[in-house]
DNA sequence: ATCAGCATTATTGTTGACAATTAATGAGCG
DNA sequence: CGCTCATTAATTGTCAACAATAATGCTGAT
């Protein structure tokens, strides 16, 4: 559909699937798509039983989930699935704006011409998808992820990559998944993506960063409204 | 010395000192100040023996150190103390520039007048310290940390706070500590701090962010030169 | 002498039992 | 009847033994 990324983030992918890692992935999915509801209490022995492993590796998985903020741990009192409130999501979007803005700037500086070309092709594909799948938000969602993913890659900054993909995107995906369908906004987003890609193609670092930050803070305004409406 | 911060980061501080946490802190110190040299192989049983605990909690400590990137783990082959190279430090300073620039922007928007006043007083104190302790970089170092700490607090963004203090500063401290004494630069830094504080006082978000980013990228240029000189 | 294959060893991954701490429940007293 | 305190139950923290895996060094053949 979207073509595989030109390069991949070096880490995390080909690691040995240890029990801790497997359960980490499973629990992560369960949290993100809501099968483990927000605020659910995590009892180690229960989960260990559920996944058919002992508490040792499961503990490791929980600690890692805590690190990427999908789980909060009160010292001796146990762990709970994180509860996403408006303030937390605002913090996350703000941090994302800073980091991804910087990533766009770096991309404008560093992205190889061939990859810029590929990025442009990708946007053309997305453009077609919008017409074909009008209404179906899923593919557009994937496209959005793919675009931002490539920008982060092009930044060649591992710290930014890891935090964007390892942590921030997970929380945003979780928020999105559990807030029902969002208004499509696909055309607007695509237009903005085009502008950003153009800025990168012209090696205009300043503009690329500016546009990316607007793009993200605009997305936050939408999300914010939805979250606030839900609480009323 | 510097007066206690007006508010403190809510997390991490008053937690129950469990074995895992204690050994985490110990090892972290050892790594940062170089008693565990860069690239040292970490053998779980050895360290467990050294700290007089069993491998369980020690493992937890290692995992957390891995999360804040003080330790790198090759799947089955064992863990090593991170080796700081120029590229990694550049990534870290770049990320810091993005995040702390945003923190300065938020501070200009949100910092209470009383805290801005206190920040100004703090800089006066530092100014005196420069004359008194000319040559002794330690106090100025602490002052620098204190300043940046308050900006991060004033951002009221927990994600930014946690990543700045929990991860980026640790790595920077480690780099600094192991690269011998840096040229003082205290007066320059203080001047820049003043300008930033002024921008915040005038609620000029744009300027606050801009100055903070310049301040940090300027610091990186210095550090970069030192690191590159060492490798030749 | 060098390389291939195998055995050994060192180290990590995993487990179940045990200890310590916290939260809950119920009894006793005001 | 409500509050406090003690006892109990549940859950997390810790430990030491066991299993599995990967690196290392040895042996032997070419």
Short mmCIF file of C-alpha atoms (C1' of nucleotides) in Angstrom, two decimals:
data_model
loop_
_atom_site.label_atom_id
_atom_site.label_comp_id
_atom_site.label_asym_id
_atom_site.label_seq_id
_atom_site.Cartn_x
_atom_site.Cartn_y
_atom_site.Cartn_z
CA UNK A 1 0.00 0.00 0.00
CA UNK A 2 2.36 2.66 1.14
CA UNK A 3 5.65 1.14 0.19
CA UNK A 4 8.20 0.19 2.75
CA UNK A 5 10.26 2.97 4.28
CA UNK A 6 13.59 3.56 2.59
CA UNK A 7 15.48 2.83 5.73
CA UNK A 8 14.27 1.53 9.04
CA UNK A 9 14.98 2.51 12.57
CA UNK A 10 17.93 0.32 13.44
CA UNK A 11 16.75 -0.78 16.83
CA UNK A 12 14.04 -2.86 18.38
CA UNK A 13 13.09 -4.76 15.28
CA UNK A 14 15.18 -7.86 14.94
CA UNK A 15 15.62 -8.49 18.62
CA UNK A 16 15.22 -11.94 20.04
CA UNK A 17 11.61 -12.50 20.98
CA UNK A 18 12.03 -13.14 24.67
CA UNK A 19 9.02 -13.78 26.88
CA UNK A 20 9.27 -10.35 28.39
CA UNK A 21 9.33 -8.75 24.98
CA UNK A 22 6.41 -10.78 23.70
CA UNK A 23 4.19 -10.00 26.66
CA UNK A 24 5.28 -6.38 26.43
CA UNK A 25 4.02 -6.26 22.86
CA UNK A 26 0.80 -8.04 23.72
CA UNK A 27 -0.03 -5.84 26.66
CA UNK A 28 0.89 -2.76 24.68
CA UNK A 29 -1.58 -3.69 21.97
CA UNK A 30 -4.26 -4.49 24.52
CA UNK A 31 -3.82 -1.10 26.12
CA UNK A 32 -3.70 0.87 22.90
CA UNK A 33 -6.80 -0.63 21.40
CA UNK A 34 -8.67 -0.54 24.65
CA UNK A 35 -8.98 -4.21 25.55
CA UNK A 36 -7.31 -3.18 28.76
CA UNK A 37 -9.37 -0.14 29.67
CA UNK A 38 -7.84 3.05 31.01
CA UNK A 39 -7.41 2.99 34.75
CA UNK A 40 -7.56 -0.79 34.94
CA UNK A 41 -5.59 -2.11 37.85
CA UNK A 42 -2.69 -4.31 36.80
CA UNK A 43 -2.17 -7.29 39.08
CA UNK A 44 1.04 -9.06 38.28
CA UNK A 45 -0.08 -12.55 39.20
CA UNK A 46 -3.30 -12.22 37.22
CA UNK A 47 -1.56 -11.04 34.09
CA UNK A 48 1.16 -13.64 34.44
CA UNK A 49 -1.52 -16.31 34.56
CA UNK A 50 -3.32 -14.77 31.62
CA UNK A 51 -0.22 -14.80 29.45
CA UNK A 52 0.98 -18.12 30.75
CA UNK A 53 4.32 -16.89 32.00
CA UNK A 54 5.83 -16.27 35.40
CA UNK A 55 6.00 -12.94 37.15
CA UNK A 56 9.65 -12.28 36.34
CA UNK A 57 9.44 -11.47 32.65
CA UNK A 58 6.01 -9.98 33.13
CA UNK A 59 7.45 -7.57 35.60
CA UNK A 60 10.03 -6.52 33.07
CA UNK A 61 7.27 -5.92 30.53
CA UNK A 62 5.34 -3.80 33.02
CA UNK A 63 8.41 -1.72 33.80
CA UNK A 64 8.93 -1.04 30.13
CA UNK A 65 5.31 -0.11 29.71
CA UNK A 66 5.75 2.26 32.59
CA UNK A 67 8.72 3.84 30.86
CA UNK A 68 6.70 4.62 27.75
CA UNK A 69 3.94 5.92 30.01
CA UNK A 70 1.24 3.45 29.09
CA UNK A 71 1.20 2.31 32.69
CA UNK A 72 1.54 4.32 35.86
CA UNK A 73 2.96 2.71 38.95
CA UNK A 74 2.24 3.80 42.46
CA UNK A 75 5.16 2.44 44.47
CA UNK A 76 3.87 -0.44 46.52
CA UNK A 77 0.23 -0.05 45.68
CA UNK A 78 0.30 -1.52 42.22
CA UNK A 79 0.10 -0.41 38.63
CA UNK A 80 -2.75 0.91 36.55
CA UNK A 81 -3.29 1.50 32.89
CA UNK A 82 -2.71 5.17 32.25
CA UNK A 83 -5.74 7.44 32.17
CA UNK A 84 -5.45 9.92 29.34
CA UNK A 85 -6.73 13.30 30.35
CA UNK A 86 -6.73 16.52 28.37
CA UNK A 87 -3.72 17.95 30.16
CA UNK A 88 -1.59 14.93 29.48
CA UNK A 89 -2.52 14.86 25.81
CA UNK A 90 -1.76 18.56 25.57
CA UNK A 91 1.69 17.96 27.03
CA UNK A 92 2.25 15.19 24.54
CA UNK A 93 1.16 17.18 21.53
CA UNK A 94 3.26 20.12 22.64
CA UNK A 95 6.34 17.95 23.01
CA UNK A 96 5.59 16.37 19.68
CA UNK A 97 5.33 19.78 18.10
CA UNK A 98 8.77 20.72 19.36
CA UNK A 99 10.43 17.47 18.37
CA UNK A 100 8.78 16.96 15.04
CA UNK A 101 9.30 20.57 14.12
CA UNK A 102 12.98 20.03 14.72
CA UNK A 103 12.81 16.79 12.74
CA UNK A 104 11.34 18.66 9.79
CA UNK A 105 14.12 21.21 10.02
CA UNK A 106 16.74 18.49 10.02
CA UNK A 107 14.99 16.70 7.17
CA UNK A 108 15.18 19.86 5.09
CA UNK A 109 18.90 19.87 5.78
CA UNK A 110 19.73 16.20 5.41
CA UNK A 111 17.17 14.24 3.43
CA UNK A 112 18.66 12.77 0.25
CA UNK A 113 17.13 13.98 -2.96
CA UNK A 114 15.98 10.49 -3.84
CA UNK A 115 14.04 10.20 -0.60
CA UNK A 116 12.46 13.59 -1.12
CA UNK A 117 11.32 12.37 -4.51
CA UNK A 118 9.89 9.23 -2.94
CA UNK A 119 8.12 11.33 -0.34
CA UNK A 120 6.45 13.30 -3.08
CA UNK A 121 5.33 10.11 -4.79
CA UNK A 122 3.90 8.91 -1.50
CA UNK A 123 1.77 11.99 -1.24
CA UNK A 124 0.46 11.41 -4.74
CA UNK A 125 -0.58 7.94 -3.68
CA UNK A 126 -2.35 9.36 -0.66
CA UNK A 127 -4.11 11.81 -2.88
CA UNK A 128 -5.56 8.96 -4.93
CA UNK A 129 -6.52 7.07 -1.81
CA UNK A 130 -8.57 9.96 -0.57
CA UNK A 131 -10.84 9.79 -3.57
CA UNK A 132 -11.10 6.02 -3.57
CA UNK A 133 -11.73 5.48 0.08
CA UNK A 134 -13.69 8.60 0.89
CA UNK A 135 -15.04 8.10 4.38
CA UNK A 136 -12.74 5.30 5.36
CA UNK A 137 -10.32 6.98 7.67
CA UNK A 138 -8.11 3.97 8.14
CA UNK A 139 -5.91 4.21 5.08
CA UNK A 140 -5.50 7.91 5.48
CA UNK A 141 -4.44 7.29 9.05
CA UNK A 142 -1.79 4.90 7.86
CA UNK A 143 -0.69 7.42 5.29
CA UNK A 144 -0.37 10.09 7.91
CA UNK A 145 1.78 7.82 10.03
CA UNK A 146 3.91 6.93 7.06
CA UNK A 147 4.57 10.56 6.23
CA UNK A 148 5.58 11.55 9.72
CA UNK A 149 7.62 8.41 10.01
CA UNK A 150 9.70 9.34 7.01
CA UNK A 151 10.33 12.83 8.27
CA UNK A 152 11.57 11.45 11.56
CA UNK A 153 13.83 9.03 9.72
CA UNK A 154 15.25 11.79 7.59
CA UNK A 155 16.17 13.77 10.69
CA UNK A 156 18.85 11.13 11.33
CA UNK A 157 18.44 11.88 15.00
CA UNK A 158 18.01 8.68 16.92
CA UNK A 159 16.86 10.31 20.13
CA UNK A 160 14.06 12.10 18.37
CA UNK A 161 13.13 8.99 16.43
CA UNK A 162 12.97 6.79 19.48
CA UNK A 163 10.90 9.17 21.52
CA UNK A 164 8.54 9.98 18.70
CA UNK A 165 7.90 6.38 17.73
CA UNK A 166 8.53 4.60 20.96
CA UNK A 167 6.46 6.81 23.16
CA UNK A 168 4.55 9.77 21.77
CA UNK A 169 2.95 8.05 18.83
CA UNK A 170 1.83 5.15 21.02
CA UNK A 171 -0.04 7.48 23.32
CA UNK A 172 -1.54 9.39 20.44
CA UNK A 173 -2.65 6.18 18.78
CA UNK A 174 -4.20 5.07 22.04
CA UNK A 175 -6.01 8.36 22.43
CA UNK A 176 -7.22 8.27 18.87
CA UNK A 177 -8.33 4.68 19.02
CA UNK A 178 -10.39 5.23 22.14
CA UNK A 179 -12.00 8.49 21.16
CA UNK A 180 -14.08 7.03 18.36
CA UNK A 181 -13.64 8.19 14.81
CA UNK A 182 -12.17 11.57 14.24
CA UNK A 183 -13.52 13.90 11.58
CA UNK A 184 -11.69 13.06 8.41
CA UNK A 185 -9.61 16.19 7.85
CA UNK A 186 -7.75 14.10 5.30
CA UNK A 187 -7.67 16.73 2.59
CA UNK A 188 -6.46 19.44 4.94
CA UNK A 189 -3.76 17.18 6.32
CA UNK A 190 -2.64 16.14 2.88
CA UNK A 191 -2.36 19.73 1.74
CA UNK A 192 -0.25 20.54 4.74
CA UNK A 193 1.91 17.50 4.11
CA UNK A 194 2.49 18.75 0.59
CA UNK A 195 3.56 22.15 1.82
CA UNK A 196 5.97 20.59 4.27
CA UNK A 197 7.40 18.31 1.60
CA UNK A 198 7.86 21.30 -0.67
CA UNK A 199 9.70 23.22 2.01
CA UNK A 200 11.97 20.25 2.51
CA UNK A 201 12.54 19.94 -1.22
CA UNK A 202 13.57 23.58 -1.31
CA UNK A 203 15.87 23.00 1.65
CA UNK A 204 14.06 25.72 3.55
CA UNK A 205 14.69 24.61 7.13
CA UNK A 206 12.92 27.50 8.73
CA UNK A 207 9.75 27.03 6.72
CA UNK A 208 9.73 23.27 7.10
CA UNK A 209 9.86 23.58 10.88
CA UNK A 210 7.24 26.30 10.94
CA UNK A 211 4.79 24.38 8.78
CA UNK A 212 5.25 21.17 10.68
CA UNK A 213 4.57 22.93 13.95
CA UNK A 214 1.44 24.52 12.57
CA UNK A 215 0.33 21.19 11.22
CA UNK A 216 0.66 19.53 14.60
CA UNK A 217 -0.79 22.31 16.68
CA UNK A 218 -3.70 22.39 14.27
CA UNK A 219 -4.22 18.67 14.81
CA UNK A 220 -4.15 19.25 18.54
CA UNK A 221 -6.88 21.85 18.35
CA UNK A 222 -9.15 19.26 16.74
CA UNK A 223 -8.28 16.56 19.23
CA UNK A 224 -8.71 18.95 22.11
CA UNK A 225 -12.25 19.85 21.09
CA UNK A 226 -13.21 16.21 20.83
CA UNK A 227 -11.76 15.37 24.21
CA UNK A 228 -13.43 18.29 25.89
CA UNK A 229 -16.78 17.52 24.32
CA UNK A 230 -16.58 13.98 25.60
CA UNK A 231 -16.19 15.11 29.17
CA UNK A 232 -19.34 17.20 29.09
CA UNK B 1 23.06 28.34 47.83
CA UNK B 2 20.40 28.66 45.23
CA UNK B 3 17.23 28.48 47.22
CA UNK B 4 14.88 25.58 46.81
CA UNK B 5 12.74 25.59 43.69
CA UNK B 6 9.27 27.01 44.13
CA UNK B 7 7.66 23.81 43.13
CA UNK B 8 9.17 20.45 42.53
CA UNK B 9 8.62 17.82 39.93
CA UNK B 10 5.90 15.67 41.46
CA UNK B 11 7.38 12.33 40.57
CA UNK B 12 10.31 10.15 41.46
CA UNK B 13 11.32 11.99 44.57
CA UNK B 14 9.49 10.62 47.59
CA UNK B 15 9.25 7.09 46.33
CA UNK B 16 9.93 4.16 48.56
CA UNK B 17 13.61 3.29 48.39
CA UNK B 18 13.38 -0.23 47.10
CA UNK B 19 16.50 -2.25 46.39
CA UNK B 20 16.06 -1.87 42.68
CA UNK B 21 15.76 1.87 43.03
CA UNK B 22 18.77 2.17 45.30
CA UNK B 23 21.02 0.16 43.05
CA UNK B 24 19.67 2.10 40.10
CA UNK B 25 20.78 5.33 41.74
CA UNK B 26 24.15 3.91 42.72
CA UNK B 27 24.95 2.55 39.30
CA UNK B 28 23.72 5.73 37.70
CA UNK B 29 26.13 7.78 39.77
CA UNK B 30 28.95 5.39 39.06
CA UNK B 31 28.35 5.68 35.35
CA UNK B 32 27.93 9.43 35.30
CA UNK B 33 31.08 10.20 37.23
CA UNK B 34 33.07 7.56 35.42
CA UNK B 35 33.69 4.99 38.12
CA UNK B 36 32.10 2.63 35.66
CA UNK B 37 33.95 3.54 32.49
CA UNK B 38 32.29 3.88 29.13
CA UNK B 39 32.01 0.59 27.32
CA UNK B 40 32.46 -1.47 30.48
CA UNK B 41 30.73 -4.78 30.23
CA UNK B 42 27.94 -5.20 32.74
CA UNK B 43 27.70 -8.69 34.18
CA UNK B 44 24.58 -9.14 36.24
CA UNK B 45 25.97 -11.60 38.74
CA UNK B 46 29.08 -9.51 39.34
CA UNK B 47 27.12 -6.34 39.96
CA UNK B 48 24.61 -8.16 42.14
CA UNK B 49 27.48 -9.40 44.26
CA UNK B 50 29.05 -5.95 44.37
CA UNK B 51 25.86 -4.31 45.60
CA UNK B 52 24.94 -7.20 47.85
CA UNK B 53 21.59 -7.91 46.27
CA UNK B 54 20.21 -10.62 44.08
CA UNK B 55 19.86 -10.48 40.36
CA UNK B 56 16.15 -9.74 40.40
CA UNK B 57 16.15 -6.13 41.51
CA UNK B 58 19.47 -5.54 39.84
CA UNK B 59 17.98 -6.58 36.56
CA UNK B 60 15.24 -4.04 37.06
CA UNK B 61 17.83 -1.37 37.69
CA UNK B 62 19.71 -2.29 34.54
CA UNK B 63 16.55 -2.14 32.48
CA UNK B 64 15.81 1.31 33.76
CA UNK B 65 19.35 2.43 33.03
CA UNK B 66 18.87 1.10 29.55
CA UNK B 67 15.72 3.16 29.18
CA UNK B 68 17.54 6.38 30.01
CA UNK B 69 20.29 5.29 27.64
CA UNK B 70 23.12 5.06 30.13
CA UNK B 71 23.39 1.37 29.27
CA UNK B 72 23.07 -0.36 25.95
CA UNK B 73 21.95 -3.95 25.80
CA UNK B 74 22.81 -6.35 23.06
CA UNK B 75 20.11 -9.04 23.29
CA UNK B 76 21.75 -12.13 24.69
CA UNK B 77 25.28 -10.90 24.66
CA UNK B 78 25.07 -8.69 27.71
CA UNK B 79 24.98 -5.04 28.58
CA UNK B 80 27.61 -2.35 28.39
CA UNK B 81 27.95 1.15 29.71
CA UNK B 82 27.07 3.51 26.90
CA UNK B 83 29.92 4.94 24.86
CA UNK B 84 29.31 8.61 24.17
CA UNK B 85 30.35 9.55 20.69
CA UNK B 86 30.04 12.89 18.96
CA UNK B 87 27.03 11.87 16.91
CA UNK B 88 25.09 10.78 19.97
CA UNK B 89 25.87 13.96 21.85
CA UNK B 90 24.83 15.98 18.85
CA UNK B 91 21.50 14.18 18.73
CA UNK B 92 21.03 14.86 22.41
CA UNK B 93 21.86 18.54 22.21
CA UNK B 94 19.59 18.93 19.19
CA UNK B 95 16.69 17.29 20.99
CA UNK B 96 17.41 19.40 24.02
CA UNK B 97 17.37 22.52 21.90
CA UNK B 98 13.91 21.65 20.58
CA UNK B 99 12.46 20.72 23.95
CA UNK B 100 14.01 23.45 26.03
CA UNK B 101 13.19 26.04 23.41
CA UNK B 102 9.58 24.99 23.72
CA UNK B 103 9.90 25.04 27.51
CA UNK B 104 11.11 28.64 27.36
CA UNK B 105 8.16 29.54 25.16
CA UNK B 106 5.75 27.96 27.62
CA UNK B 107 7.50 29.62 30.53
CA UNK B 108 6.99 33.00 28.90
CA UNK B 109 3.31 32.16 28.70
CA UNK B 110 2.74 30.53 32.06
CA UNK B 111 5.36 31.44 34.65
CA UNK B 112 3.83 33.30 37.60
CA UNK B 113 5.16 36.81 38.16
CA UNK B 114 6.52 35.84 41.56
CA UNK B 115 8.59 33.06 40.05
CA UNK B 116 9.91 35.35 37.35
CA UNK B 117 10.99 37.71 40.08
CA UNK B 118 12.69 34.86 41.91
CA UNK B 119 14.42 33.83 38.70
CA UNK B 120 15.84 37.30 38.37
CA UNK B 121 17.12 37.22 41.93
CA UNK B 122 18.75 33.90 41.22
CA UNK B 123 20.67 35.39 38.33
CA UNK B 124 21.88 38.20 40.58
CA UNK B 125 23.20 35.58 42.95
CA UNK B 126 24.99 33.84 40.13
CA UNK B 127 26.48 37.12 39.09
CA UNK B 128 28.05 37.51 42.52
CA UNK B 129 29.24 33.92 42.51
CA UNK B 130 31.13 34.49 39.30
CA UNK B 131 33.30 37.13 40.90
CA UNK B 132 33.81 35.20 44.12
CA UNK B 133 34.62 31.86 42.67
CA UNK B 134 36.35 32.91 39.52
CA UNK B 135 37.87 29.80 38.04
CA UNK B 136 35.87 27.35 40.10
CA UNK B 137 33.43 26.04 37.58
CA UNK B 138 31.45 23.97 40.02
CA UNK B 139 29.14 26.58 41.45
CA UNK B 140 28.49 28.07 38.07
CA UNK B 141 27.64 24.63 36.83
CA UNK B 142 25.11 24.25 39.60
CA UNK B 143 23.73 27.65 38.80
CA UNK B 144 23.32 26.74 35.19
CA UNK B 145 21.44 23.61 36.13
CA UNK B 146 19.24 25.54 38.51
CA UNK B 147 18.30 28.07 35.84
CA UNK B 148 17.37 25.50 33.26
CA UNK B 149 15.56 23.50 35.88
CA UNK B 150 13.29 26.40 36.70
CA UNK B 151 12.47 27.06 33.08
CA UNK B 152 11.47 23.44 32.64
CA UNK B 153 9.32 23.62 35.76
CA UNK B 154 7.63 26.76 34.54
CA UNK B 155 6.69 25.04 31.30
CA UNK B 156 4.23 22.95 33.32
CA UNK B 157 4.75 20.22 30.78
CA UNK B 158 5.48 16.98 32.54
CA UNK B 159 6.64 15.13 29.47
CA UNK B 160 9.23 17.75 28.70
CA UNK B 161 10.30 17.90 32.33
CA UNK B 162 10.74 14.17 32.65
CA UNK B 163 12.72 13.78 29.47
CA UNK B 164 14.91 16.78 30.13
CA UNK B 165 15.76 15.83 33.69
CA UNK B 166 15.40 12.09 33.59
CA UNK B 167 17.40 11.48 30.50
CA UNK B 168 19.02 14.31 28.56
CA UNK B 169 20.64 16.08 31.49
CA UNK B 170 22.05 12.81 32.82
CA UNK B 171 23.82 12.15 29.55
CA UNK B 172 25.06 15.70 29.33
CA UNK B 173 26.35 15.58 32.89
CA UNK B 174 28.10 12.33 32.11
CA UNK B 175 29.69 13.80 29.00
CA UNK B 176 30.76 16.90 30.85
CA UNK B 177 32.13 15.01 33.81
CA UNK B 178 34.26 12.78 31.68
CA UNK B 179 35.61 15.38 29.31
CA UNK B 180 37.64 17.17 31.91
CA UNK B 181 37.00 20.77 32.76
CA UNK B 182 35.24 22.88 30.22
CA UNK B 183 36.28 26.45 29.53
CA UNK B 184 34.36 28.56 31.93
CA UNK B 185 32.11 30.52 29.61
CA UNK B 186 30.29 31.52 32.77
CA UNK B 187 29.92 35.19 31.91
CA UNK B 188 28.59 34.47 28.44
CA UNK B 189 26.12 31.94 29.77
CA UNK B 190 24.95 34.30 32.48
CA UNK B 191 24.36 37.07 29.99
CA UNK B 192 22.32 34.76 27.85
CA UNK B 193 20.36 33.61 30.87
CA UNK B 194 19.54 37.21 31.62
CA UNK B 195 18.29 37.82 28.12
CA UNK B 196 16.10 34.75 28.31
CA UNK B 197 14.73 35.78 31.68
CA UNK B 198 13.95 39.21 30.30
CA UNK B 199 12.10 37.76 27.36
CA UNK B 200 10.05 35.66 29.76
CA UNK B 201 9.36 38.66 31.94
CA UNK B 202 8.07 40.52 28.91
CA UNK B 203 5.94 37.52 27.98
CA UNK B 204 7.64 37.39 24.61
CA UNK B 205 7.23 33.72 23.76
CA UNK B 206 8.87 33.95 20.38
CA UNK B 207 11.97 35.65 21.69
CA UNK B 208 12.27 33.38 24.72
CA UNK B 209 12.28 30.31 22.53
CA UNK B 210 14.69 31.83 20.05
CA UNK B 211 17.18 32.89 22.70
CA UNK B 212 17.02 29.58 24.49
CA UNK B 213 17.71 27.74 21.29
CA UNK B 214 20.66 29.95 20.50
CA UNK B 215 21.95 29.48 24.01
CA UNK B 216 21.87 25.72 23.73
CA UNK B 217 23.20 25.45 20.20
CA UNK B 218 26.00 27.77 21.27
CA UNK B 219 26.82 25.45 24.14
CA UNK B 220 26.87 22.54 21.73
CA UNK B 221 29.40 24.23 19.49
CA UNK B 222 31.77 24.45 22.45
CA UNK B 223 31.20 20.87 23.51
CA UNK B 224 31.58 19.64 19.97
CA UNK B 225 34.99 21.24 19.58
CA UNK B 226 36.19 19.68 22.80
CA UNK B 227 34.96 16.23 21.86
CA UNK B 228 36.50 16.40 18.41
CA UNK B 229 39.82 17.59 19.75
CA UNK B 230 39.92 14.67 22.13
CA UNK B 231 39.57 12.14 19.37
CA UNK B 232 42.57 13.45 17.44
"C1'" DA C 1 49.80 -24.52 10.45
"C1'" DT C 2 45.12 -23.42 9.91
"C1'" DC C 3 40.44 -24.10 9.78
"C1'" DA C 4 36.18 -26.69 11.01
"C1'" DG C 5 33.42 -28.72 14.23
"C1'" DC C 6 32.38 -29.84 18.87
"C1'" DA C 7 32.33 -29.45 23.80
"C1'" DT C 8 32.65 -26.53 27.60
"C1'" DT C 9 31.70 -22.49 30.09
"C1'" DA C 10 30.02 -18.18 31.17
"C1'" DT C 11 25.94 -15.33 31.10
"C1'" DT C 12 21.37 -14.27 30.45
"C1'" DG C 13 16.36 -15.77 30.62
"C1'" DT C 14 12.89 -17.94 33.50
"C1'" DT C 15 10.69 -19.97 37.34
"C1'" DG C 16 8.37 -20.75 41.87
"C1'" DA C 17 8.84 -19.98 46.66
"C1'" DC C 18 9.50 -16.66 50.40
"C1'" DA C 19 9.52 -11.98 52.76
"C1'" DA C 20 7.80 -7.46 53.45
"C1'" DT C 21 4.62 -4.01 52.93
"C1'" DT C 22 0.25 -2.14 52.16
"C1'" DA C 23 -4.81 -2.07 52.01
"C1'" DA C 24 -9.01 -3.96 53.84
"C1'" DT C 25 -11.94 -5.85 57.15
"C1'" DG C 26 -13.94 -6.50 61.31
"C1'" DA C 27 -13.99 -6.22 66.28
"C1'" DG C 28 -13.90 -3.52 70.29
"C1'" DC C 29 -14.38 0.77 72.60
"C1'" DG C 30 -15.95 5.46 73.32
"C1'" DC D 1 -23.64 4.65 66.01
"C1'" DG D 2 -19.08 6.02 64.61
"C1'" DC D 3 -14.24 5.82 65.16
"C1'" DT D 4 -9.82 3.52 66.12
"C1'" DC D 5 -6.92 -0.15 66.26
"C1'" DA D 6 -5.49 -4.72 65.40
"C1'" DT D 7 -5.69 -8.67 62.62
"C1'" DT D 8 -5.93 -10.65 58.10
"C1'" DA D 9 -5.67 -10.96 53.25
"C1'" DA D 10 -3.80 -9.54 48.97
"C1'" DT D 11 -0.05 -7.79 46.31
"C1'" DT D 12 4.39 -6.37 45.47
"C1'" DG D 13 9.47 -6.94 46.43
"C1'" DT D 14 13.24 -10.24 46.81
"C1'" DC D 15 15.70 -14.38 46.43
"C1'" DA D 16 18.14 -18.61 44.89
"C1'" DA D 17 17.91 -22.41 41.85
"C1'" DC D 18 17.13 -24.04 37.06
"C1'" DA D 19 17.00 -23.78 31.85
"C1'" DA D 20 18.45 -22.03 27.60
"C1'" DT D 21 21.42 -19.61 24.75
"C1'" DA D 22 25.56 -17.75 22.83
"C1'" DA D 23 30.55 -17.10 23.07
"C1'" DT D 24 34.99 -19.32 23.76
"C1'" DG D 25 38.50 -22.48 23.47
"C1'" DC D 26 39.99 -27.02 22.42
"C1'" DT D 27 40.73 -31.02 19.47
"C1'" DG D 28 41.57 -33.12 15.34
"C1'" DA D 29 41.96 -33.49 10.52
"C1'" DT D 30 43.63 -31.78 6.15
#
